[in-house]
Coordinates of C-alpha atoms in Angstrom, one line a residue:
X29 CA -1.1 24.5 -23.7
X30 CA 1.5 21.7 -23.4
X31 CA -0.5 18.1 -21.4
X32 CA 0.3 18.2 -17.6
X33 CA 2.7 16.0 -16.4
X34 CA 1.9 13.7 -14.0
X35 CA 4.6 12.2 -11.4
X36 CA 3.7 9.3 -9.7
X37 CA 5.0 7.8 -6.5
X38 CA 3.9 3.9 -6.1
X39 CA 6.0 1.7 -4.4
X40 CA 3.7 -1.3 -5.3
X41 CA 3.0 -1.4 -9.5
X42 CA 2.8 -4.2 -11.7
X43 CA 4.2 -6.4 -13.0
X44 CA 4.9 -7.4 -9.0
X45 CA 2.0 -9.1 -8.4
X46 CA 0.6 -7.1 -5.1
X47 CA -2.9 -5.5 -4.6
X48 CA -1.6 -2.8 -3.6
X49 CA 0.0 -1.9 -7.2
X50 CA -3.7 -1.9 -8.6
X51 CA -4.9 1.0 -8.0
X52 CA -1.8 3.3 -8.9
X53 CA -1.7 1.7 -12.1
X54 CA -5.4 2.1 -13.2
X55 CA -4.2 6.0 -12.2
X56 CA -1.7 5.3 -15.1
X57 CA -3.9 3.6 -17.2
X58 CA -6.9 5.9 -17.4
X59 CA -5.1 9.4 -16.8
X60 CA -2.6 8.9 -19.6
X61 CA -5.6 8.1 -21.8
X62 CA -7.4 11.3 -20.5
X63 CA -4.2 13.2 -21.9
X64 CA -2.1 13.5 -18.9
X65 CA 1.6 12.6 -19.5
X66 CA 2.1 10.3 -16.3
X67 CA 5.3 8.9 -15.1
X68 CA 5.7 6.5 -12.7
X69 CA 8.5 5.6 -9.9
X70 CA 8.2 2.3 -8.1
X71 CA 10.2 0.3 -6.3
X72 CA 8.9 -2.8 -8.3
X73 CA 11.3 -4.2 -10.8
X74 CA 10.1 -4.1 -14.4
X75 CA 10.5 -7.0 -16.9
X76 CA 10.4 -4.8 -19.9
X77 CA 11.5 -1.1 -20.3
X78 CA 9.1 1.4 -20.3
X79 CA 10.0 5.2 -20.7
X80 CA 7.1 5.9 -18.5
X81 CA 8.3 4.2 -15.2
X82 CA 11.2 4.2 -13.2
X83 CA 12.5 1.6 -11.2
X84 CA 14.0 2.8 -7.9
X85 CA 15.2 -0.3 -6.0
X86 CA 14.5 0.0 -2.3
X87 CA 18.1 -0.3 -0.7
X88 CA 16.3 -2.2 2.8
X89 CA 15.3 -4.5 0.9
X90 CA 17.9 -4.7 -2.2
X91 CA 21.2 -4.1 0.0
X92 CA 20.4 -5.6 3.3
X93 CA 22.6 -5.5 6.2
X94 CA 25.0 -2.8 3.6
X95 CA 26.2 0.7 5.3
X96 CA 25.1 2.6 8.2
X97 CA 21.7 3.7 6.4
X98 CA 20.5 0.3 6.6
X99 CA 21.0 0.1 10.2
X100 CA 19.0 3.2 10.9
X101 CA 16.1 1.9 8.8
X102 CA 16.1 -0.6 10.8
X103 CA 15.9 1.3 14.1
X104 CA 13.1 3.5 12.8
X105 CA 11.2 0.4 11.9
X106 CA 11.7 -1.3 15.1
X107 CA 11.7 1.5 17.2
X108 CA 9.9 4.3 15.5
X109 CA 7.3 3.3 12.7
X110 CA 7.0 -0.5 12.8
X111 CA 5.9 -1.7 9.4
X112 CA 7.1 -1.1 5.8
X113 CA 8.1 2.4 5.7
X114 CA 10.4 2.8 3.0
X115 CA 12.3 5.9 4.3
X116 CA 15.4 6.2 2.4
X117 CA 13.3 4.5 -0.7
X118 CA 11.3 8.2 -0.4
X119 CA 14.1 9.9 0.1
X120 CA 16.0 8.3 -3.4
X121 CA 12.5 8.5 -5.4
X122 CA 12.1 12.0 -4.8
X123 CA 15.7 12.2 -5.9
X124 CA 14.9 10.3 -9.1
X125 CA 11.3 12.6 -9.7
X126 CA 13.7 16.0 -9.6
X127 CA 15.6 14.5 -12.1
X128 CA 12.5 14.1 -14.2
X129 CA 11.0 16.5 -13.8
X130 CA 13.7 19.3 -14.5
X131 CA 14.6 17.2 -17.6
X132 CA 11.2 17.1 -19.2
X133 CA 9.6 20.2 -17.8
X134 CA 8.1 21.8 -20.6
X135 CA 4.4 22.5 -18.8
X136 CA 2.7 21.8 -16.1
X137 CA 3.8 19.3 -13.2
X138 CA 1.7 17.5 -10.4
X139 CA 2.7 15.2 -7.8
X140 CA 1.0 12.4 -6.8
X141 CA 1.7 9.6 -4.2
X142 CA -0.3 6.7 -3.0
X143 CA 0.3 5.2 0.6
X144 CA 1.1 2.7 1.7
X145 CA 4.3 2.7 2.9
X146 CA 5.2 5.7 4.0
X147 CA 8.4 6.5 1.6
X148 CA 5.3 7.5 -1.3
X149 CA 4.6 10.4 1.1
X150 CA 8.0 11.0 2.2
X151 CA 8.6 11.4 -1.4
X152 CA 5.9 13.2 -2.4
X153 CA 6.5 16.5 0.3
X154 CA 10.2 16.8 -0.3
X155 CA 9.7 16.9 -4.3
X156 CA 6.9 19.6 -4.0
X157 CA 8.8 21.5 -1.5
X158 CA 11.7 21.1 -3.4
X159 CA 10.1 22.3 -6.4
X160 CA 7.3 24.1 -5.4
X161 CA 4.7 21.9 -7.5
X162 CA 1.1 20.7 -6.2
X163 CA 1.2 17.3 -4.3
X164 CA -1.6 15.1 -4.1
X165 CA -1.3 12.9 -1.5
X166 CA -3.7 9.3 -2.2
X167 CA -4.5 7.2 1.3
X168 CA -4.6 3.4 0.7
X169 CA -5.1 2.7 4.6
X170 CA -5.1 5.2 7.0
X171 CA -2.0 6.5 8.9
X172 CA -3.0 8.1 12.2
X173 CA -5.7 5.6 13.4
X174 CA -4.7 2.5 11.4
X175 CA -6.5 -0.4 12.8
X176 CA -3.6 -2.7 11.7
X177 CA -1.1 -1.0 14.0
X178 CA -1.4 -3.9 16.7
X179 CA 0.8 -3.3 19.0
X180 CA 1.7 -0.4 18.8
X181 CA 3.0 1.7 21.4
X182 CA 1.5 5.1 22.5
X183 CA 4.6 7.0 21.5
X184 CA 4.4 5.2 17.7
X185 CA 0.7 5.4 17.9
X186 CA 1.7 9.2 17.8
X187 CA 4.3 9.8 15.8
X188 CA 2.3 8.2 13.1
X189 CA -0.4 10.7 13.6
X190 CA 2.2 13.6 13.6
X191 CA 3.2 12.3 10.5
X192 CA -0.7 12.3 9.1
X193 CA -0.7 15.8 10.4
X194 CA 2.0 16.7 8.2
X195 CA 1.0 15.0 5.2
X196 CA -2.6 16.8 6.0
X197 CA -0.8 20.3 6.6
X198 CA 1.1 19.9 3.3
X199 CA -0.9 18.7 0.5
X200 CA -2.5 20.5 -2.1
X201 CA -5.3 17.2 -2.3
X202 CA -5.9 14.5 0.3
X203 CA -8.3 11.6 -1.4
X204 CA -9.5 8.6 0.6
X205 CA -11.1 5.4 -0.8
X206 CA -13.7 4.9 2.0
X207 CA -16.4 7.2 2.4
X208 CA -15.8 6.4 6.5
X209 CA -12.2 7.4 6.3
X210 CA -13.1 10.7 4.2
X211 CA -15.5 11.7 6.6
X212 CA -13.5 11.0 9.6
X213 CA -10.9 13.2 8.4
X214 CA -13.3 16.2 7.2
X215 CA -14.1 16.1 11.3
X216 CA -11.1 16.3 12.1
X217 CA -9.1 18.6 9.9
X218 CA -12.0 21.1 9.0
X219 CA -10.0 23.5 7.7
X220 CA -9.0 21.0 4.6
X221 CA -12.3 19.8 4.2
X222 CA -12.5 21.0 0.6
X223 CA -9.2 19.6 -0.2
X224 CA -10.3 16.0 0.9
X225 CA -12.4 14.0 -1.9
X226 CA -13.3 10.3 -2.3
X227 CA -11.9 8.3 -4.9
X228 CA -13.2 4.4 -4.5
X229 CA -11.3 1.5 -4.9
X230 CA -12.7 -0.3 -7.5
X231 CA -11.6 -2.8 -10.7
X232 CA -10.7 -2.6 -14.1
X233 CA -13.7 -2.7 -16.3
X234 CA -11.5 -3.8 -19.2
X235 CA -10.4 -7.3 -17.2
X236 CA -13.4 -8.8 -17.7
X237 CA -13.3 -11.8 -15.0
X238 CA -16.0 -14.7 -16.0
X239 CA -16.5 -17.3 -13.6
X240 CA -15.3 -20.5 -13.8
X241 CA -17.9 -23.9 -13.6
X242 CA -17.8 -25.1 -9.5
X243 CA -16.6 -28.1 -9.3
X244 CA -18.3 -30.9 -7.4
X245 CA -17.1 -31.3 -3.9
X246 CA -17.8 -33.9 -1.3
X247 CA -16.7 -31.1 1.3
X248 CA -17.4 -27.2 1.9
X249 CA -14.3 -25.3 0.7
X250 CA -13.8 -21.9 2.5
X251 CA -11.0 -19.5 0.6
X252 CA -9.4 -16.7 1.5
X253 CA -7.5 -14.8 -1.2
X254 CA -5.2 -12.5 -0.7
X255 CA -2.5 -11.8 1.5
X256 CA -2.6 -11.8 5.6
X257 CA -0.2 -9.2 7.2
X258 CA -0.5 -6.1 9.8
X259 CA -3.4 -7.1 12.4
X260 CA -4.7 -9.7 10.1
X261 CA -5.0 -13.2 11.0
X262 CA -6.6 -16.3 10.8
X263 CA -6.0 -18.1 13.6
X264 CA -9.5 -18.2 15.5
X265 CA -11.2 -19.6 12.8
X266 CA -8.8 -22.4 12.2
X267 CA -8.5 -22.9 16.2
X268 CA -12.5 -22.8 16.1
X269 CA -12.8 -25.7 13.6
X270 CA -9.9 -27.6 15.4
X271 CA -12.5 -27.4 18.4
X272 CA -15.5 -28.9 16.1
X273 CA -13.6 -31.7 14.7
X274 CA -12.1 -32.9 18.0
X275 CA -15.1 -32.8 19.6
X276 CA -16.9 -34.8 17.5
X277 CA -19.2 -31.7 16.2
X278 CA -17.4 -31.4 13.0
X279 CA -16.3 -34.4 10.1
X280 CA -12.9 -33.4 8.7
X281 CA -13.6 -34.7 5.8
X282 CA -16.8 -32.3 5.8
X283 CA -14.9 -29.2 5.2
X284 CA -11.3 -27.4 3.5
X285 CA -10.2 -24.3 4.6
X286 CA -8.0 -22.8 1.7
X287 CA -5.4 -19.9 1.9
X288 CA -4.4 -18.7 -1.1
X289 CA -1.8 -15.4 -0.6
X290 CA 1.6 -14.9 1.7
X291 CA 1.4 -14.9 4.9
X292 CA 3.6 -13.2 7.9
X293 CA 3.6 -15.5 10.8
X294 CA 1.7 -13.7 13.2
X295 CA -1.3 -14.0 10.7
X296 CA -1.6 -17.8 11.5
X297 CA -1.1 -20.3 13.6
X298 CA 2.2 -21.7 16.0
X299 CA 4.1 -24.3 14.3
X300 CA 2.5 -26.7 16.5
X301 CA -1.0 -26.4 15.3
X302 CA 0.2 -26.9 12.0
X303 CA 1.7 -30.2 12.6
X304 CA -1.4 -31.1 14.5
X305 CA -3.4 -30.5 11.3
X306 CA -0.9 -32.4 9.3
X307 CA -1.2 -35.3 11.5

C-alpha cells in the first residue's frame, strides 16, 4: 500500500525564526521519519529549495496596499477578525495543496492545518471539501474564547466562535495542546468528543540545549524571551519598578529588566516612559 501523503498547512515554519513554526515542523520532522510523505505549505520564505515545502507568499503582507483584495483584508481585520488572519493566504494555499495533491496522488491523502492564523483553517476546509479528503484541524491557541482577543467586540467575540463552530463541525480530528483547552471543548461539543485528542507542545529531543556558565552580576537580571503581542504586555511590571526606584525602595543599579523578542506597541510602555528610563 503506497505511504500516505500528508498536506500540511503552516503559515509559520522555519527557517523564519517564530515559535510558532516549531511545532509544525517537528510534525514534519518526525512523521516523515515514521513513513508518511509530508508536504508542507507556508507562507515563510525558504532559503534553500526543498521539494517538500511550498512557499506561498501572503499577498497582505507581500503586496500591500495592491488591488481591491488587499483593501478587503483589511476591512475584515479591522472590522471583522482583528489579528492575523491570513484570509486570501488560505484561500491561495488551498489553491496550491489541490495542485499537489492531484499531481502526486498516487495513495492516500490527509490534511492537516495548525492555527494560528486563521488562513491554516481556512485552507484546510476548502481543500477537504474540495477534495473530499480527511482534515485534521491542530489548535495552537484557541479561537472562540481566546484570552488574547482584548478588545474585542461582542459581535467579533462571535463570529470567532461561529468560525470555531465550523472548524469543530467540519473536521475529521480536532487536537489541542493543553489538557484545559481539550477538556473544555469535550464539554462543549460532546458529540466530537472522540474526535478531540491532546497533542502537547513540547521540544525537540535531538536539540540538545546545555546551559551556559552565569555570569557574575552586580545586579538581578529578569529576561523575558519571546515575543509580546495579542493581550500580552509588560507594562505593570516595568511601571511597578519605576514606582520602587523613585521612591527610594528600589537601587537602579540593583536590578535589569531584559526583553529579548519583538514587540507590538501595545505590549509595552508609552513613548514617554521610555525616555524616562533613558534619562
Amino acid at each position: 500500500m503506497p505511504p500516505i501523503t500528508l498536506l500540511i498547512f503552516a503559515y509559520h515554519f522555519p527557517p523564519e525564526n517564530s515559535i510558532g513554526g516549531q511545532r509544525p515542523f517537528r510534525f514534519y520532522k518526525y512523521l516523515s521519519r515514521m513513513g508518511y510523505r509530508c508536504h508542507v505549505i507556508t507562507a515563510a520564505r525558504q532559503e534553500e529549495a526543498n521539494p517538500d515545502v511550498t512557499h506561498v507568499p501572503d499577498p497582505f503582507i507581500e503586496t500591500q496596499r495592491d488591488g481591491a483584495g488587499w483593501q478587503v483584508e483589511r476591512f475584515i481585520r479591522k472590522f471583522l477578525l482583528p489579528g492575523v488572519v491570513g484570509v486570501r493566504w488560505g484561500r491561495m494555499a488551498a489553491k496550491a495543496g489541490q495542485a499537489i495533491i492531484r499531481a502526486n496522488r498516487t495513495g492516500p491523502v490527509a490534511i492537516l492545518s495548525t492555527f494560528p492564523p486563521l488562513g491554516t483553517h481556512i485552507a484546510g476546509w476548502e481543500l477537504s471539501r474540495r477534495e473530499g479528503v480527511p482534515w485534521i484541524a491542530d489548535f495552537r491557541d484557541p479561537m472562540g474564547d481566546n484570552p488574547g482577543h482584548v478588545g474585542f467586540s461582542q459581535a467579533q467575540h462571535g463570529l470567532y466562535n461561529s468560525l470555531e463552530h465550523l472548524v469543530f463541525r467540519s473536521a475529521d480530528l480536532i487536537i489541542a495542546n493543553t489538557d484545559t483547552a481539550a477538556d473544555q471543548w469535550r464539554a462543549r461539543y460532546p458529540e466530537k468528543k472522540s474526535r478531540i485528542h491532546l497533542i502537547w507542545n513540547g521540544f525537540d529531543p535531538e536539540n540538545k540545549l546545555r546551559p551556559l556558565p552565569v555570569p557574575e552580576h552586580k545586579r538581578k537580571v529578569v529576561s523575558h524571551v519571546g515575543s509580546l503581542y495579542g493581550g500580552r504586555t509588560v507594562t505593570p511590571l516595568l511601571e511597578s519598578v519605576a514606582r520602587l526606584i523613585e521612591c527610594g525602595q528600589l537601587s537602579r543599579d540593583s536590578i535589569c529588566i531584559n526583553l529579548v523578542g519583538e514587540a507590538l506597541p501595545g505590549c509595552i510602555p508609552s513613548p514617554d516612559f521610555v525616555d524616562r528610563a533613558k534619562s
